[in-house]
mmCIF file of C-alpha atoms and ligand atoms in Angstrom:
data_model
loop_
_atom_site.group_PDB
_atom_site.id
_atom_site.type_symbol
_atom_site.label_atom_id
_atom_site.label_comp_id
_atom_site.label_asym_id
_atom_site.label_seq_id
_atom_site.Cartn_x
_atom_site.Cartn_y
_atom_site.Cartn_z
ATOM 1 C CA UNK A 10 22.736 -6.972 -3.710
ATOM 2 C CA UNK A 11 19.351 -5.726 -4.068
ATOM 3 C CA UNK A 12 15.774 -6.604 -3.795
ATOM 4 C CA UNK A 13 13.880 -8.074 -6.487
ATOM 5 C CA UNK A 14 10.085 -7.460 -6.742
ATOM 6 C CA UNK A 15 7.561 -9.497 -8.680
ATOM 7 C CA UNK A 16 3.941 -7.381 -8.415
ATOM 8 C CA UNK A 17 1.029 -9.390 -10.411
ATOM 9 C CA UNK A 18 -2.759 -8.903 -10.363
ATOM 10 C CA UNK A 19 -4.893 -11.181 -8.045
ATOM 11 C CA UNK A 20 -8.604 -10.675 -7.739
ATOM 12 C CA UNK A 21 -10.470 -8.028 -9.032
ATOM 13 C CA UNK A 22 -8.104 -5.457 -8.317
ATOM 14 C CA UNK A 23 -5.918 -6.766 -5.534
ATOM 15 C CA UNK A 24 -2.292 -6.985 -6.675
ATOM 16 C CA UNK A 25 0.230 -9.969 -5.143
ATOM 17 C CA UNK A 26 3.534 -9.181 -4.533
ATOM 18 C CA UNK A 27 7.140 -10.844 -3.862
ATOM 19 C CA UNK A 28 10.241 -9.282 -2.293
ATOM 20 C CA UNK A 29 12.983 -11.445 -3.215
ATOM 21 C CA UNK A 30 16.590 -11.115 -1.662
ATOM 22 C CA UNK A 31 19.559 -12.569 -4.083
ATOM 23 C CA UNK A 32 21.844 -12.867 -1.390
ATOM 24 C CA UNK A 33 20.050 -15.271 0.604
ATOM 25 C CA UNK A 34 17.990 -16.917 -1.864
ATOM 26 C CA UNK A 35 14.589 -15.727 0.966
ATOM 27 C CA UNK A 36 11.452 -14.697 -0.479
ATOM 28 C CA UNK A 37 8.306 -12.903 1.138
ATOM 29 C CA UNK A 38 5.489 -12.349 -0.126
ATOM 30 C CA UNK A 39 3.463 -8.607 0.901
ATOM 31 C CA UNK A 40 -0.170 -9.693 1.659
ATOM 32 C CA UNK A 41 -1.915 -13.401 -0.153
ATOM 33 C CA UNK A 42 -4.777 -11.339 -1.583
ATOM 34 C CA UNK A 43 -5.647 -15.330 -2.893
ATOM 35 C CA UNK A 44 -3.611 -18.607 -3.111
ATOM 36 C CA UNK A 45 -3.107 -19.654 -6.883
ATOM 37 C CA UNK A 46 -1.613 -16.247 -8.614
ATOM 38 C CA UNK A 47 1.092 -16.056 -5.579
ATOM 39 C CA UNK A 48 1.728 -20.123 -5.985
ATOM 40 C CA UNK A 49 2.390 -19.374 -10.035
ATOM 41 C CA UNK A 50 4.520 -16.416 -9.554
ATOM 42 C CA UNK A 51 6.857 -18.349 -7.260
ATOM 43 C CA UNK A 52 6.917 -21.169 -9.376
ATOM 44 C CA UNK A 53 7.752 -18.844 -12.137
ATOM 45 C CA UNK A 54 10.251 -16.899 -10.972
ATOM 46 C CA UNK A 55 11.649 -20.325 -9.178
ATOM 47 C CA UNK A 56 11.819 -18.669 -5.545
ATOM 48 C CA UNK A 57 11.107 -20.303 -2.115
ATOM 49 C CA UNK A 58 8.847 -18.707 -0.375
ATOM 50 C CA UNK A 59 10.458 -17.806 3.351
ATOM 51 C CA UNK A 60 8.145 -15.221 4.645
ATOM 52 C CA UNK A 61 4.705 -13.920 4.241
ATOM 53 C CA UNK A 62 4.400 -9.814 5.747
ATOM 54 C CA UNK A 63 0.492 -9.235 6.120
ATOM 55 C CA UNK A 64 -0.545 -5.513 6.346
ATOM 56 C CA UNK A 65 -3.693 -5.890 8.304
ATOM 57 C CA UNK A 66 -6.161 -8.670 8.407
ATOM 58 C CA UNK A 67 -9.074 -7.624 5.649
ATOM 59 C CA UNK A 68 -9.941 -11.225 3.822
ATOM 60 C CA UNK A 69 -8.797 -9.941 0.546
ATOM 61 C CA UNK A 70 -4.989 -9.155 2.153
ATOM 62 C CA UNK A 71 -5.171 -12.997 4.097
ATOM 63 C CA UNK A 72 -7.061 -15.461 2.596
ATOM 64 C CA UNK A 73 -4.740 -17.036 0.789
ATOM 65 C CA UNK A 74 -2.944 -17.681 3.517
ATOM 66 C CA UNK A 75 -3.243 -21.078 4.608
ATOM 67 C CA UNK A 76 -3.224 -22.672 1.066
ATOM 68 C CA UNK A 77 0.324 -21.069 0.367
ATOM 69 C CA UNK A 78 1.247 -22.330 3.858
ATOM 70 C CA UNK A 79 0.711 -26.369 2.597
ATOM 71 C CA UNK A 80 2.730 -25.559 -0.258
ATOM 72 C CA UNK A 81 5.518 -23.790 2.031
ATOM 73 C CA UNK A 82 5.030 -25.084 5.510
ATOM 74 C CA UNK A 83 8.049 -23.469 6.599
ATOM 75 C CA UNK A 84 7.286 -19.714 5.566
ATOM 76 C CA UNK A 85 6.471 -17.224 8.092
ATOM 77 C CA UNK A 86 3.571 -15.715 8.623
ATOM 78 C CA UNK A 87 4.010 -12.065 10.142
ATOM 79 C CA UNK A 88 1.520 -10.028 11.167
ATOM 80 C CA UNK A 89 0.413 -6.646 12.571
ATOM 81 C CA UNK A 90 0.253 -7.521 16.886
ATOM 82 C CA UNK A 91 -2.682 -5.073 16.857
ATOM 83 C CA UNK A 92 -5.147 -7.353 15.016
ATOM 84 C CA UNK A 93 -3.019 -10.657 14.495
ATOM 85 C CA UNK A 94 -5.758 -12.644 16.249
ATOM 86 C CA UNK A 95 -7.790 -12.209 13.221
ATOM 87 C CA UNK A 96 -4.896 -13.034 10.665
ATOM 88 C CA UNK A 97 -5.130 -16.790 9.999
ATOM 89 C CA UNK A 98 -1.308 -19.201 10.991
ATOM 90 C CA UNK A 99 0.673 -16.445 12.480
ATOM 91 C CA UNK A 100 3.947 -16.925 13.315
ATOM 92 C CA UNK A 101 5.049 -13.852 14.726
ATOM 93 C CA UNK A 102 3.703 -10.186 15.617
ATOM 94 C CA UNK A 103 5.197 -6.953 14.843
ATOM 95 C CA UNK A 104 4.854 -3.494 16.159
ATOM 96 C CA UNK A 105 6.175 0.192 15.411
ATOM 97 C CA UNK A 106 9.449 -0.123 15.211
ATOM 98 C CA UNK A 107 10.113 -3.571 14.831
ATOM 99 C CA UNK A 108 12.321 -4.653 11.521
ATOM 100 C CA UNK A 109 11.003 -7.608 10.024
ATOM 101 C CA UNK A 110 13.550 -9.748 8.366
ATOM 102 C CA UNK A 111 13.706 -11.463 4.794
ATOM 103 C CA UNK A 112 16.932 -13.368 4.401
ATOM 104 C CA UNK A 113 19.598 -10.019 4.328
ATOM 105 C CA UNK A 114 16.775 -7.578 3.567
ATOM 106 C CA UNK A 115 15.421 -5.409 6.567
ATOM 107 C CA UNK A 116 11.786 -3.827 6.902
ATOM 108 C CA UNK A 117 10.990 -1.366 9.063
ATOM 109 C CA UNK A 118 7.310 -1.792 10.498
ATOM 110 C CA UNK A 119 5.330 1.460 10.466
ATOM 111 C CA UNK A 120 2.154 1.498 12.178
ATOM 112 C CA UNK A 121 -0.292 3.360 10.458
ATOM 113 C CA UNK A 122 -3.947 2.957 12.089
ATOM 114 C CA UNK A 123 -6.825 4.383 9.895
ATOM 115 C CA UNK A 124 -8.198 1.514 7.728
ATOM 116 C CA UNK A 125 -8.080 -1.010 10.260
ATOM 117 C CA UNK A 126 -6.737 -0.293 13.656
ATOM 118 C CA UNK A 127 -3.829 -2.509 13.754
ATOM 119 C CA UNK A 128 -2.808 -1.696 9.803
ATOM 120 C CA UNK A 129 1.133 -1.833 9.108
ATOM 121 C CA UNK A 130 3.438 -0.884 6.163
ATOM 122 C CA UNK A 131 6.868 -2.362 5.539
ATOM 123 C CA UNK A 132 9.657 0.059 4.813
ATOM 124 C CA UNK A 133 12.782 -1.391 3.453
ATOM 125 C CA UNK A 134 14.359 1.463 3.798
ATOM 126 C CA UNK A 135 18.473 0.570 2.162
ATOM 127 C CA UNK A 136 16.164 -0.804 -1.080
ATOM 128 C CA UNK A 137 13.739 1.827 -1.106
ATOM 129 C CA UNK A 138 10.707 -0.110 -0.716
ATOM 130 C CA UNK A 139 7.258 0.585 0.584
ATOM 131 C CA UNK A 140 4.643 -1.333 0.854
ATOM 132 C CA UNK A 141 1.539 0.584 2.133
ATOM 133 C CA UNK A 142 -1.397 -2.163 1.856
ATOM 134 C CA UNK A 143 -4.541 -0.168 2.001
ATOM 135 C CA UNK A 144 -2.934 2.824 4.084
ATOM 136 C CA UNK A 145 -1.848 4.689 0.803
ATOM 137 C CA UNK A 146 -2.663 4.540 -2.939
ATOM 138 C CA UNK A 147 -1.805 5.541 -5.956
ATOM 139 C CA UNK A 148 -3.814 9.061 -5.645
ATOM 140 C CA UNK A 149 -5.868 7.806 -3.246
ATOM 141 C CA UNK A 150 -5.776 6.190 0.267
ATOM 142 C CA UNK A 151 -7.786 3.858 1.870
ATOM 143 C CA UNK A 152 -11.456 4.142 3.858
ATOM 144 C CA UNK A 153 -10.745 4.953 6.886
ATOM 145 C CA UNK A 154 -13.036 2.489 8.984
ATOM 146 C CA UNK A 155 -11.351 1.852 12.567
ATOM 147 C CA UNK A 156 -10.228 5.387 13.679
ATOM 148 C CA UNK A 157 -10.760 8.778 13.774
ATOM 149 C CA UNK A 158 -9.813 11.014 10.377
ATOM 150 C CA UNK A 159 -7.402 12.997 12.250
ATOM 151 C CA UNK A 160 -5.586 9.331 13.097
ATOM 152 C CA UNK A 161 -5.586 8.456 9.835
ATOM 153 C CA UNK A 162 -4.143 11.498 8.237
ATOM 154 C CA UNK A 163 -1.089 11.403 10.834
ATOM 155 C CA UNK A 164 -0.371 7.699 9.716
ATOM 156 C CA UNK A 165 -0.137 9.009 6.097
ATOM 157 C CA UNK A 166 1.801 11.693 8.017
ATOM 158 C CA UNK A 167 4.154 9.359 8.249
ATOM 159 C CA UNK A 168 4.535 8.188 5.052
ATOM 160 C CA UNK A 169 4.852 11.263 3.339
ATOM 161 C CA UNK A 170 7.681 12.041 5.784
ATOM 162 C CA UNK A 171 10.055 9.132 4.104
ATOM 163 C CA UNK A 172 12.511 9.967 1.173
ATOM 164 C CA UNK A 173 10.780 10.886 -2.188
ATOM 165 C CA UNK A 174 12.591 8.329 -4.347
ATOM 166 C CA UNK A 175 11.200 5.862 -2.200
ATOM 167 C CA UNK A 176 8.891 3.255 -4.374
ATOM 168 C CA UNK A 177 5.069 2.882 -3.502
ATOM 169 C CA UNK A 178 3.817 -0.062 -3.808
ATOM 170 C CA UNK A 179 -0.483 -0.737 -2.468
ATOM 171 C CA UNK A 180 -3.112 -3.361 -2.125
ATOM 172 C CA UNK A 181 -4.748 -2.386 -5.106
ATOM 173 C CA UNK A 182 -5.199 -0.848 -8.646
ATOM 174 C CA UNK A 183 -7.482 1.749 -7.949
ATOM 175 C CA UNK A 184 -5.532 4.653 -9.487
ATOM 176 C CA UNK A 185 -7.677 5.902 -12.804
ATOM 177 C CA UNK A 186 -10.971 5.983 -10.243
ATOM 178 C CA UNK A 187 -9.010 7.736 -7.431
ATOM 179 C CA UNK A 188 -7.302 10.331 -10.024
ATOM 180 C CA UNK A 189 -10.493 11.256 -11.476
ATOM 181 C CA UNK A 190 -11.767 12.285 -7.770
ATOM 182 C CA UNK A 191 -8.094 13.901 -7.577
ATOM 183 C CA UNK A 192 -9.279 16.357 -10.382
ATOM 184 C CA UNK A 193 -12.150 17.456 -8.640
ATOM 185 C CA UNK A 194 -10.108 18.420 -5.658
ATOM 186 C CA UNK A 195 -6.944 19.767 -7.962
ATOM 187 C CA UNK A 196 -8.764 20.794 -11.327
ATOM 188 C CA UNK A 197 -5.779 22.890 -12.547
ATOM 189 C CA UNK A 198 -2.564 20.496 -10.832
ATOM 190 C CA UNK A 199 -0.829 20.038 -14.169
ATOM 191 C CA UNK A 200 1.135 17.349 -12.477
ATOM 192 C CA UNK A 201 -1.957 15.197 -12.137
ATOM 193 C CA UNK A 202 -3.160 16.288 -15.692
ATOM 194 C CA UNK A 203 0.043 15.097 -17.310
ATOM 195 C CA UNK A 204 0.183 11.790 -15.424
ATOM 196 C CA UNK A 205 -3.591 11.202 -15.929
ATOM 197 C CA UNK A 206 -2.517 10.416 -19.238
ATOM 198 C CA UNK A 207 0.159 7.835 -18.700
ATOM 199 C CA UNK A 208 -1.923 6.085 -16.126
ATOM 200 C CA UNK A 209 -4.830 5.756 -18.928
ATOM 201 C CA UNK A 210 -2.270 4.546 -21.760
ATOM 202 C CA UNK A 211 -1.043 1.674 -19.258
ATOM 203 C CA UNK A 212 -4.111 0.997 -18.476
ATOM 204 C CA UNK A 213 -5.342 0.655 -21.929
ATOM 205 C CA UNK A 214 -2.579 -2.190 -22.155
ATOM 206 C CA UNK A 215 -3.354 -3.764 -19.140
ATOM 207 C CA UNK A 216 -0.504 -2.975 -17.051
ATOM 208 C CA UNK A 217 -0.537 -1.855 -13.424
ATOM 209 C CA UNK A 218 -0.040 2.117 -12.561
ATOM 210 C CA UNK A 219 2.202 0.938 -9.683
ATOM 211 C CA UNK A 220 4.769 1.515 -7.673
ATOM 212 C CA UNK A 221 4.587 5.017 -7.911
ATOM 213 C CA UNK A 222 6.486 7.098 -6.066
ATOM 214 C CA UNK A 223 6.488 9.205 -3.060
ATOM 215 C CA UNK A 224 7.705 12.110 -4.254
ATOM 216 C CA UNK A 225 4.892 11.873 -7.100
ATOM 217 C CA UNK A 226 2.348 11.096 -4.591
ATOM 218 C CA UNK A 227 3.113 14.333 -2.722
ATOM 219 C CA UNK A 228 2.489 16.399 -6.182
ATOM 220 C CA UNK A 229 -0.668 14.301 -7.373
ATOM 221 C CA UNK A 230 -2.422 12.510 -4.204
ATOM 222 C CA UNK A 231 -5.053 15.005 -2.974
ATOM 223 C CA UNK A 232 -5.070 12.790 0.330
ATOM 224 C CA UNK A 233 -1.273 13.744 1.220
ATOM 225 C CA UNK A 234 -2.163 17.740 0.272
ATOM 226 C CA UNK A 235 -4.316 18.688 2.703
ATOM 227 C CA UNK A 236 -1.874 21.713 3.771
ATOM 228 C CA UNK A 237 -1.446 22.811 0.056
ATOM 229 C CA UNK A 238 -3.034 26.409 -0.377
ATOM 230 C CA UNK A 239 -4.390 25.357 -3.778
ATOM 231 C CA UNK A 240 -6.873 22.430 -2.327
ATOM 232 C CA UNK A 241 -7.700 24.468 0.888
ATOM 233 C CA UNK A 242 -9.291 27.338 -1.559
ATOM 234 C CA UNK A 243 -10.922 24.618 -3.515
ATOM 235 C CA UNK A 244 -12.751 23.497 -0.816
ATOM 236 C CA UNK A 245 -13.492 26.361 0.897
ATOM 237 C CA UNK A 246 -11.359 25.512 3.767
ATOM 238 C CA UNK A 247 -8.056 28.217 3.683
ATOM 239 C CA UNK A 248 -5.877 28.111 6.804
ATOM 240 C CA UNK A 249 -8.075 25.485 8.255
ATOM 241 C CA UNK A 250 -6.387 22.431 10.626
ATOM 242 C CA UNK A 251 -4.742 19.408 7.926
ATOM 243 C CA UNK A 252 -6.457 16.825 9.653
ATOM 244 C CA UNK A 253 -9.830 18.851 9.065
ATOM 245 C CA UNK A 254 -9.153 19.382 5.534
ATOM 246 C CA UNK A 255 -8.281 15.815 5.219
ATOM 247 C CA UNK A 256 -11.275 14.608 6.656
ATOM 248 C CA UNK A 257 -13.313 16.630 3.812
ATOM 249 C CA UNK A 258 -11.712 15.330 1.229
ATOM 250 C CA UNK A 259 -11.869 11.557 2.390
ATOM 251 C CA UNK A 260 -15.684 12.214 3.194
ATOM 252 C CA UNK A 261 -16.266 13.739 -0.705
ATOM 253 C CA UNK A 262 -14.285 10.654 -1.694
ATOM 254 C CA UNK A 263 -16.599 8.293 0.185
ATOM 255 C CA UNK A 264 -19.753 9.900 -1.383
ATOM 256 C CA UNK A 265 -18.248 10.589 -5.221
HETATM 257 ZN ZN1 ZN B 330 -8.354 -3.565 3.427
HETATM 258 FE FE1 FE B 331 -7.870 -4.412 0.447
#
C-alpha cells in the first residue's frame, strides 16, 4: 500500500502536512508550522499521529510542536542532528543518510545546508515523496542565510538529481511571487508561461500550487537552471561556473 498525504494551509503561507501509511495505521506529520490546523486535520482524517519529521528549526516549521505533543504524547519528534538543539521535544536526530521510519514507509534524510545549516528533506523514495521544507519551492528556493551560495546550490544539486516523477512538496505557498521573478530570468520559457496560468486559476480558487513536480521544476524553477544556456545569456553570465550563476540569480531574487 501507499502513502496518503493530507497538505492544508497554516499561517500566512505555511502549509501543514501528513504522511499517512495504510498498512500500519502510523502517521507523521512534515514540519508543525502551528498547533490547531495540524490537530483538525488529524481529527479529520481520523489518524494517530506517530511521528513528527522537522526540516530545520525556523519557528514557523516548530512551533507547534509542543501543543501537538500533549495531544499525542507518544509521537516522535525527529529532527535535523545539525541544529536539533534548537528544535523544541526531540526525540531523535537524523543525518545524511539516515532513513527515518513511519510505520512501513521509509524516508531517506537528505542534508541540504543553505537556509539553515542543519536543513533536511525527507525522500520517500518507493512513494515518490519529497518534502523539501524551505530548501526548494515551487519556482523558487529558499534564502540562503547559513552558508555560502555555492553550498546551497549543491544541496539543490541534490534534489534535482532524484527521479522527475518524484512529487514536491515545500514549506510554503510562495509560487505566483517566485514565478513572476522566474519571468524576469526566463522571459521567453514557454513552459513557465503556460503554467503561469494554471498556478493563477488555482489560485484564484484558493487552492495550493503544490506538490509540483521535479521534473517541472527542472523546466520552470530558474534556481535549478543555472547551467541552462538560455538564463546564462540573460544575465550576462555565458559559460560562467553554476554555483556563480546561481548566486546571481538568488541575489536579484533577494532585491526584486
Ligand atoms: Zn525557514
Ligand atoms: Fe519557513
Amino acid at each position: 500500500m501507499t502513502a496518503e498525504v493530507h497538505q492544508f494551509p497554516c499561517l500566512s503561507d505555511n502549509f501543514g502536512v501528513l504522511v499517512h501509511d495504510p498498512a500500519t495505521g502510523a502517521t507523521a506529520a512534515i514540519d508543525v508550522p502551528e498547533a490547531a490546523p495540524v490537530l483538525k486535520a488529524l481529527a479529520e482524517k481520523g489518524w494517530t499521529l506517530t511521528d513528527i519529521l522537522v526540516t530545520h528549526r525556523h519557528a514557523d516549521h516548530v512551533q507547534g510542536i509542543p501543543e501537538v505533543k500533549r495531544h499525542f504524547p507518544k509521537a516522535r519528534v525527529i529532527a535535523p542532528a545539525g541544529e536539533a538543539d534548537r528544535v523544541p521535544m526531540v526525540d531523535a536526530t537524523v543525518k545524511e543518510g539516515d532513513v527515518a521510519s513511519v510505520g512501513s514507509l521509509r524516508a531517506k534524510v537528505i542534508e541540504t545546508p543553505g537556509h539553515t545549516i542543519g536543513h533536511i528533506v525527507y525522500w520517500f523514495e518507493a512513494d515518490k515523496l519529497l518534502f523539501a521544507g524551505d530548501t526548494l519551492f515551487s519556482i523558487g528556493c529558499g534564502r540562503v542565510n547559513e552558508a555560502p551560495m555555492g553550498v546551497m546550490w549543491n544541496s539543490l544539486l541534490k534534489l534535482a538529481a532524484l527521479p522527475e516523477d518524484t512529487a514536491l512538496y515545500c514549506g510554503h505557498e510562495y509560487t505566483l511571487a517566485n514565478a513572476k521573478f522566474a519571468l524576469t530570468i526566463e522571459p521567453g520559457n514557454a513552459t513557465l508561461i503556460a503554467h503561469i496560468k494554471e498556478i493563477e486559476a488555482l489560485r484564484a480558487r484558493g487552492d495550493a500550487t503544490l506538490p509540483t513536480t521535479l521534473g517541472l521544476e527542472l523546466a520552470i524553477n530558474p534556481f535549478l537552471r543555472a547551467e541552462d544556456p538560455a538564463v546564462q545569456a540573460q544575465l550576462g553570465m555565458v559559460g560562467a561556473a553554476p554555483a556563480d550563476v546561481f548566486a546571481e540569480i538568488r541575489e536579484r531574487k533577494n532585491r526584486f
